[in-house]
Amino acid sequence: MAPWLELPFDIQNVTAEEDKLIKKCMIGYTKPFVKCGKKGYIMPGSFRKHAERIYNFQVRPDDIWVITFPRSGTTWVQEMVWLIQNDLDFKKAQEIPLFDRFPMLELTPQIPEMGLQLIKRNFLNLGYFQGLGKAARSPSWKNIEEITAPRFIKTHLPLSMLPPSLLDTAKVIYVARDPRDAAVSYYFLYKMVSKGFMRVTFKRFWEAFKRDLLPWSPIIEHANEGWEQRHNKNLHFIFYEDMITDLPKVIRGVSEFLKRDLTEQQVNLLANHLRFDNMRKNKTVNNTMHTNNEVQFIRKGEVGGWRAHFDDKMELEAEEFLTTRLKGLDIEYPSLSICESSYL
Ligand code: A3P
């Protein structure tokens, strides 16, 4: 048994003003949100109770982890990884929902404190959060500890808040996306799960996003932590935009990383399965609760779709956000490079 590690970061409540703004965007939370460590990663208040256990989670050598900031293409890559690792067993993938095949480590601390029954009655549709029932009874990280190998683990936590043995032990795939597209997608996700109860406009949501106040923020520091490890033999770094540009190429890269040989025919078969319209129709991966829901979990699948939601002022703010947050960091987003137009 590895020695128990104390958290290397502190956890502080956000200010009352920050909490008010966050709670306009995130419905159902009563405890103050918290900021973790120097980078100030935001989490719901109940994360306090779980942080140390998650940091001490026992990683196994045959684990495969997918780490992302929310709405960066997590589901897309989870499905890809699971299928590559399971000899393209499309039948099994169709039978078992992705959230069971590839559970989320910190699902429990993410559950709003208002309680499941209240949430169910009032505003959340549990179709999306089917796994929440289980995660409410027993912590998600504990449920994952009990899974018989090999495990597939999803998390939105940044590397610095995960077990320090992770990259020496397991295989990790990190996925990053242009923060502006992630912001829009994040907004629509919360709009979807809270039905009509989340009244804020995207403009207001952006206020919180650009101040790095939404859960798992700051997005750019988060991605940069993965980027800094891109040469680590146990971490494979992907940009969402590259999947849009050339999905078969990304599939080949992931299968090589996982040491799985795929024939060109298998690559094409998998790419077809992972196509936006096929993923959208696929009930085991599209977590949308009502098929007639206006906003779907698998929503638009575009690069640069943010433009339709930002007015001139917000666009300037986004530029400033990107410039200030990227200052001194290493990460190079493909959608921000000189060739940006090739992604649009
Ligand atoms: P949009 O809301 O911009 O459409 P996550 O799984 O991390 O929550 O990310 C969800 C985002 O990935 C959504 O973005 C969703 O549409 C997009 N996505 C999922 N599957 C996709 C696919 N096959 N092709 C393109 N985008 C996909």
Coordinates of C-alpha atoms and ligand atoms in Angstrom, one line a residue:
M1 CA 0.0 0.0 0.0
A2 CA 1.4 3.4 -1.0
P3 CA 1.9 5.9 1.8
W4 CA -1.0 8.3 2.3
L5 CA -0.3 11.7 0.7
E6 CA -1.5 15.0 2.0
L7 CA -2.9 17.4 -0.5
P8 CA -0.2 19.6 -2.0
F9 CA -2.8 22.4 -2.6
D10 CA -5.1 24.3 -0.4
I11 CA -8.9 24.6 -0.8
Q12 CA -10.5 28.0 -0.1
N13 CA -14.0 29.3 -0.6
V14 CA -14.4 31.7 -3.5
T15 CA -15.6 35.2 -2.5
A16 CA -19.3 35.9 -1.9
E17 CA -19.4 37.9 -5.1
E18 CA -17.8 35.2 -7.1
D19 CA -20.1 32.6 -5.6
K20 CA -23.1 34.6 -6.5
L21 CA -22.0 34.8 -10.2
I22 CA -21.1 31.0 -10.3
K23 CA -24.5 30.1 -8.8
K24 CA -26.3 32.1 -11.5
C25 CA -24.7 29.7 -14.0
M26 CA -24.7 26.5 -12.0
I27 CA -28.1 25.7 -10.6
G28 CA -28.7 23.5 -7.5
Y29 CA -25.6 24.2 -5.4
T30 CA -25.9 25.5 -1.9
K31 CA -22.4 25.3 -0.5
P32 CA -19.9 28.0 -1.6
F33 CA -17.8 26.9 -4.5
V34 CA -14.1 26.5 -3.8
K35 CA -10.8 27.4 -5.4
C36 CA -8.0 24.9 -5.3
G37 CA -4.3 25.7 -5.2
K38 CA -2.3 28.5 -6.7
K39 CA -3.9 28.2 -10.1
G40 CA -7.4 28.4 -8.4
Y41 CA -9.1 25.5 -10.0
I42 CA -12.8 25.9 -9.2
M43 CA -14.9 23.0 -7.8
P44 CA -18.3 22.7 -6.0
G45 CA -17.9 23.0 -2.2
S46 CA -18.4 19.3 -1.6
F47 CA -15.1 18.6 -3.4
R48 CA -13.4 19.4 -0.1
K49 CA -14.6 16.1 1.3
H50 CA -13.3 14.1 -1.7
A51 CA -10.1 15.9 -2.8
E52 CA -7.7 13.9 -0.6
R53 CA -9.2 10.6 -1.5
I54 CA -9.0 11.3 -5.2
Y55 CA -5.4 12.5 -4.8
N56 CA -4.7 9.1 -3.2
F57 CA -6.7 7.1 -5.6
Q58 CA -4.8 3.9 -6.5
V59 CA -3.8 4.0 -10.1
R60 CA -3.3 0.7 -11.9
P61 CA -0.8 0.0 -14.8
D62 CA -3.6 -1.1 -17.1
D63 CA -5.8 1.9 -16.5
I64 CA -6.6 4.2 -19.4
W65 CA -7.6 7.7 -18.4
V66 CA -9.1 10.5 -20.6
I67 CA -8.5 13.9 -19.1
T68 CA -10.2 17.1 -20.4
F69 CA -11.7 20.4 -19.5
P70 CA -15.5 20.0 -19.9
R71 CA -16.8 20.2 -23.5
S72 CA -13.5 19.5 -25.2
G73 CA -14.5 16.3 -26.9
T74 CA -14.3 14.0 -24.0
T75 CA -17.1 11.7 -25.0
W76 CA -15.8 11.5 -28.6
V77 CA -12.4 10.4 -27.4
Q78 CA -13.8 8.1 -24.7
E79 CA -15.8 6.2 -27.3
M80 CA -12.7 6.0 -29.6
V81 CA -10.4 4.8 -26.9
W82 CA -12.8 2.2 -25.5
L83 CA -13.4 0.7 -29.0
I84 CA -9.7 0.6 -29.9
Q85 CA -9.0 -1.1 -26.6
N86 CA -11.9 -3.5 -27.0
D87 CA -11.1 -4.8 -30.5
L88 CA -13.8 -2.6 -32.0
D89 CA -16.6 -4.4 -30.2
F90 CA -19.4 -2.2 -31.6
K91 CA -22.0 -4.6 -30.3
K92 CA -20.9 -4.3 -26.6
A93 CA -20.5 -0.6 -27.0
Q94 CA -24.1 -0.4 -28.2
E95 CA -25.3 -2.4 -25.2
I96 CA -23.6 -0.6 -22.3
P97 CA -23.8 3.2 -21.9
L98 CA -20.5 5.0 -22.1
F99 CA -20.9 6.4 -18.6
D100 CA -20.8 2.8 -17.3
R101 CA -18.0 1.7 -19.6
F102 CA -15.9 4.8 -18.9
P103 CA -17.1 6.3 -15.5
M104 CA -16.2 9.7 -14.2
L105 CA -13.8 9.9 -11.3
E106 CA -15.2 13.0 -9.6
L107 CA -18.9 12.6 -10.4
T108 CA -19.9 12.5 -6.8
P109 CA -18.5 15.9 -5.7
Q110 CA -20.1 17.3 -8.8
I111 CA -23.7 16.4 -7.7
P112 CA -25.6 19.6 -6.7
E113 CA -26.3 19.6 -3.0
M114 CA -30.0 20.3 -3.4
G115 CA -30.3 16.5 -3.6
L116 CA -31.3 14.1 -6.3
Q117 CA -35.0 13.9 -5.6
L118 CA -35.4 17.7 -5.7
I119 CA -33.3 17.9 -8.8
K120 CA -35.2 15.2 -10.5
R121 CA -38.6 16.8 -9.6
N122 CA -37.6 20.3 -10.4
F123 CA -35.2 20.8 -13.1
L124 CA -32.7 18.1 -13.9
N125 CA -33.6 15.3 -16.1
L126 CA -31.9 12.2 -14.8
G127 CA -31.7 10.6 -18.3
Y128 CA -28.4 12.4 -18.6
F129 CA -27.3 11.8 -15.1
Q130 CA -28.2 8.1 -14.8
G131 CA -24.9 7.4 -13.2
L132 CA -25.7 10.0 -10.6
G133 CA -27.9 7.8 -8.6
K134 CA -25.1 5.4 -7.9
A135 CA -22.6 8.2 -7.4
A136 CA -24.9 9.7 -4.8
R137 CA -25.1 6.5 -2.8
S138 CA -21.4 5.7 -2.9
P139 CA -18.5 8.0 -4.1
S140 CA -17.7 7.7 -7.8
W141 CA -14.0 7.3 -7.1
K142 CA -14.8 4.4 -4.7
N143 CA -17.0 2.7 -7.2
I144 CA -14.1 2.9 -9.8
E145 CA -11.7 1.5 -7.2
E146 CA -13.8 -1.6 -7.1
I147 CA -14.0 -2.2 -10.9
T148 CA -12.1 -5.2 -12.1
A149 CA -9.3 -4.3 -14.5
P150 CA -9.0 -3.0 -17.1
R151 CA -10.5 0.3 -16.1
F152 CA -11.4 3.3 -18.3
I153 CA -11.5 6.5 -16.3
K154 CA -12.8 9.9 -17.3
T155 CA -11.9 13.0 -15.4
H156 CA -12.1 16.8 -15.8
L157 CA -9.6 17.3 -13.0
P158 CA -6.2 18.8 -14.1
L159 CA -3.1 16.7 -13.7
S160 CA -1.9 18.6 -10.7
M161 CA -5.0 17.5 -8.7
L162 CA -4.7 13.8 -9.7
P163 CA -2.6 11.1 -8.1
P164 CA 1.0 12.0 -8.6
S165 CA 1.8 8.4 -9.7
L166 CA -0.6 8.6 -12.6
L167 CA 1.8 9.3 -15.5
D168 CA 4.3 6.8 -14.2
T169 CA 1.7 4.1 -14.0
A170 CA -1.2 4.4 -16.4
K171 CA -1.9 5.6 -19.9
V172 CA -3.5 9.1 -20.3
I173 CA -5.1 10.8 -23.2
Y174 CA -5.5 14.6 -22.8
V175 CA -7.9 16.4 -25.1
A176 CA -7.9 20.2 -25.4
R177 CA -10.2 22.6 -27.4
D178 CA -10.3 26.2 -28.3
P179 CA -11.6 27.9 -25.1
R180 CA -14.2 30.0 -27.0
D181 CA -15.9 26.9 -28.4
A182 CA -15.6 25.1 -25.1
A183 CA -17.3 28.1 -23.4
V184 CA -20.3 28.1 -25.8
S185 CA -20.6 24.3 -25.5
Y186 CA -20.4 24.5 -21.7
Y187 CA -23.2 27.0 -21.6
F188 CA -25.5 24.9 -23.7
L189 CA -24.7 21.8 -21.6
Y190 CA -25.9 23.6 -18.5
K191 CA -28.9 25.0 -20.3
M192 CA -29.7 21.5 -21.3
V193 CA -29.4 19.8 -17.9
S194 CA -31.2 22.6 -16.0
K195 CA -34.0 22.7 -18.5
G196 CA -35.6 26.2 -18.2
F197 CA -34.2 26.9 -14.7
M198 CA -30.9 28.3 -15.8
R199 CA -32.0 31.7 -17.0
V200 CA -28.7 33.4 -17.6
T201 CA -27.8 34.4 -21.1
F202 CA -24.6 33.3 -22.7
K203 CA -23.3 36.8 -22.2
R204 CA -23.7 36.4 -18.4
F205 CA -22.2 32.9 -18.5
W206 CA -19.2 34.3 -20.4
E207 CA -18.7 36.8 -17.5
A208 CA -18.1 33.9 -15.3
F209 CA -16.1 31.9 -17.9
K210 CA -13.7 34.7 -18.7
R211 CA -13.0 35.2 -15.0
D212 CA -12.1 31.5 -14.8
L213 CA -14.9 30.9 -12.3
L214 CA -16.7 27.9 -13.7
P215 CA -16.0 24.4 -12.4
W216 CA -12.6 23.0 -13.5
S217 CA -11.5 26.4 -14.7
P218 CA -9.0 27.9 -15.5
I219 CA -9.2 26.2 -18.9
I220 CA -5.9 27.3 -20.3
E221 CA -3.8 26.4 -17.3
H222 CA -5.7 23.0 -17.3
A223 CA -4.7 22.3 -20.9
N224 CA -1.2 23.6 -20.5
E225 CA -0.6 21.0 -17.7
G226 CA -1.4 18.3 -20.2
W227 CA 0.6 20.1 -23.0
E228 CA 3.7 20.2 -20.7
Q229 CA 3.5 16.4 -20.6
R230 CA 3.0 15.8 -24.3
H231 CA 6.4 14.2 -24.7
N232 CA 5.8 11.9 -21.7
K233 CA 5.6 8.3 -23.1
N234 CA 2.4 7.7 -21.0
L235 CA 0.5 10.8 -22.2
H236 CA -1.0 11.4 -25.6
F237 CA -2.2 14.9 -26.3
I238 CA -5.0 15.6 -28.8
F239 CA -6.7 18.8 -30.0
Y240 CA -10.4 18.6 -30.7
E241 CA -9.8 20.7 -33.8
D242 CA -7.4 18.0 -35.2
M243 CA -10.1 15.4 -34.8
I244 CA -12.4 17.6 -36.9
T245 CA -9.7 18.1 -39.5
D246 CA -8.5 14.5 -39.8
L247 CA -10.2 11.9 -37.6
P248 CA -8.6 8.8 -39.1
K249 CA -5.2 10.4 -38.4
V250 CA -6.1 11.0 -34.7
I251 CA -7.4 7.4 -34.5
R252 CA -4.1 6.1 -35.9
G253 CA -2.2 8.2 -33.3
V254 CA -4.3 6.9 -30.4
S255 CA -4.0 3.3 -31.5
E256 CA -0.3 3.6 -31.8
F257 CA -0.1 5.1 -28.3
L258 CA -2.2 2.2 -27.0
K259 CA -0.1 -0.3 -28.9
R260 CA -3.1 -1.6 -30.8
D261 CA -2.7 -2.4 -34.4
L262 CA -5.6 -1.3 -36.5
T263 CA -5.9 -2.0 -40.3
E264 CA -6.8 0.9 -42.5
Q265 CA -10.2 -0.8 -42.9
Q266 CA -10.7 -0.8 -39.1
V267 CA -9.6 2.8 -38.9
N268 CA -12.2 3.8 -41.4
L269 CA -14.9 1.7 -39.7
L270 CA -14.1 3.4 -36.4
A271 CA -14.0 6.8 -38.0
N272 CA -17.4 6.2 -39.5
H273 CA -18.8 5.1 -36.1
L274 CA -17.4 8.3 -34.6
R275 CA -18.8 10.6 -37.2
F276 CA -20.8 13.5 -35.7
D277 CA -24.2 12.3 -37.1
N278 CA -23.6 8.7 -36.0
M279 CA -22.5 9.8 -32.5
R280 CA -25.6 12.0 -32.2
K281 CA -27.9 9.1 -33.1
N282 CA -26.1 6.8 -30.7
K283 CA -28.1 6.6 -27.4
T284 CA -25.2 5.1 -25.5
V285 CA -23.0 8.1 -26.0
N286 CA -25.4 11.0 -26.7
N287 CA -26.4 11.7 -23.1
T288 CA -29.4 13.9 -24.2
M289 CA -32.4 13.0 -22.2
H290 CA -35.2 13.8 -24.6
T291 CA -34.8 13.0 -28.3
N292 CA -36.9 16.1 -29.0
N293 CA -34.7 18.2 -26.7
E294 CA -33.8 21.4 -28.6
V295 CA -30.2 21.2 -27.3
Q296 CA -28.5 17.9 -27.5
F297 CA -25.5 16.7 -25.5
I298 CA -23.8 16.1 -28.8
R299 CA -24.8 19.5 -30.2
K300 CA -23.0 21.1 -33.2
G301 CA -19.6 19.6 -33.4
E302 CA -18.0 22.6 -35.0
V303 CA -14.8 24.6 -34.9
G304 CA -15.3 28.3 -34.6
G305 CA -19.0 28.0 -33.9
W306 CA -18.4 30.5 -31.0
R307 CA -18.5 33.4 -33.5
A308 CA -22.3 33.1 -33.7
H309 CA -22.5 33.7 -29.9
F310 CA -20.0 36.5 -29.3
D311 CA -20.8 40.2 -30.0
D312 CA -17.9 42.6 -30.8
K313 CA -17.3 43.4 -27.2
M314 CA -17.2 39.8 -26.2
E315 CA -14.9 39.0 -29.1
L316 CA -12.4 41.6 -27.8
E317 CA -12.7 40.3 -24.3
A318 CA -12.0 36.8 -25.6
E319 CA -8.9 38.1 -27.4
E320 CA -7.8 39.7 -24.2
F321 CA -8.6 36.5 -22.2
L322 CA -6.5 34.4 -24.6
T323 CA -3.6 36.8 -24.6
T324 CA -3.4 37.2 -20.9
R325 CA -3.9 33.6 -20.0
L326 CA -1.5 32.3 -22.6
K327 CA 1.3 34.7 -21.5
G328 CA 4.3 32.7 -20.4
L329 CA 2.6 29.4 -21.2
D330 CA 3.8 26.9 -23.7
I331 CA 0.6 25.6 -25.2
E332 CA -0.2 26.4 -28.9
Y333 CA -3.8 26.0 -29.9
P334 CA -4.1 25.1 -33.6
S335 CA -7.2 27.4 -33.9
L336 CA -5.1 30.3 -32.8
S337 CA -2.2 29.8 -35.1
I338 CA -1.5 31.7 -38.3
C339 CA -3.3 29.0 -40.2
E340 CA -6.5 29.6 -38.1
S341 CA -8.5 30.0 -41.3
S342 CA -7.9 26.4 -42.3
Y343 CA -10.1 25.3 -39.3
L344 CA -13.0 27.5 -40.3
Ligands
A3P1 P1 -20.6 21.3 -29.2 O1 -21.4 21.6 -28.0 O2 -19.7 22.5 -29.6 O3 -21.3 20.7 -30.3 P2 -17.6 16.6 -24.0 O4 -17.9 15.3 -24.4 O5 -16.3 16.9 -23.5 O6 -18.7 17.1 -23.1 O7 -17.7 17.5 -25.4 C1 -18.9 17.8 -26.0 C2 -18.6 18.5 -27.3 O8 -18.0 17.5 -28.2 C3 -19.9 19.0 -28.0 O9 -19.5 20.2 -28.7 C4 -20.2 17.8 -28.9 O10 -21.0 18.2 -30.0 C5 -18.8 17.5 -29.4 N1 -18.7 16.2 -30.1 C6 -19.1 15.0 -29.6 N2 -19.0 14.1 -30.5 C7 -18.5 14.7 -31.7 C8 -18.3 14.2 -33.0 N3 -18.4 13.0 -33.4 N4 -17.9 15.2 -33.9 C9 -17.7 16.5 -33.5 N5 -18.0 16.9 -32.3 C10 -18.4 16.1 -31.4

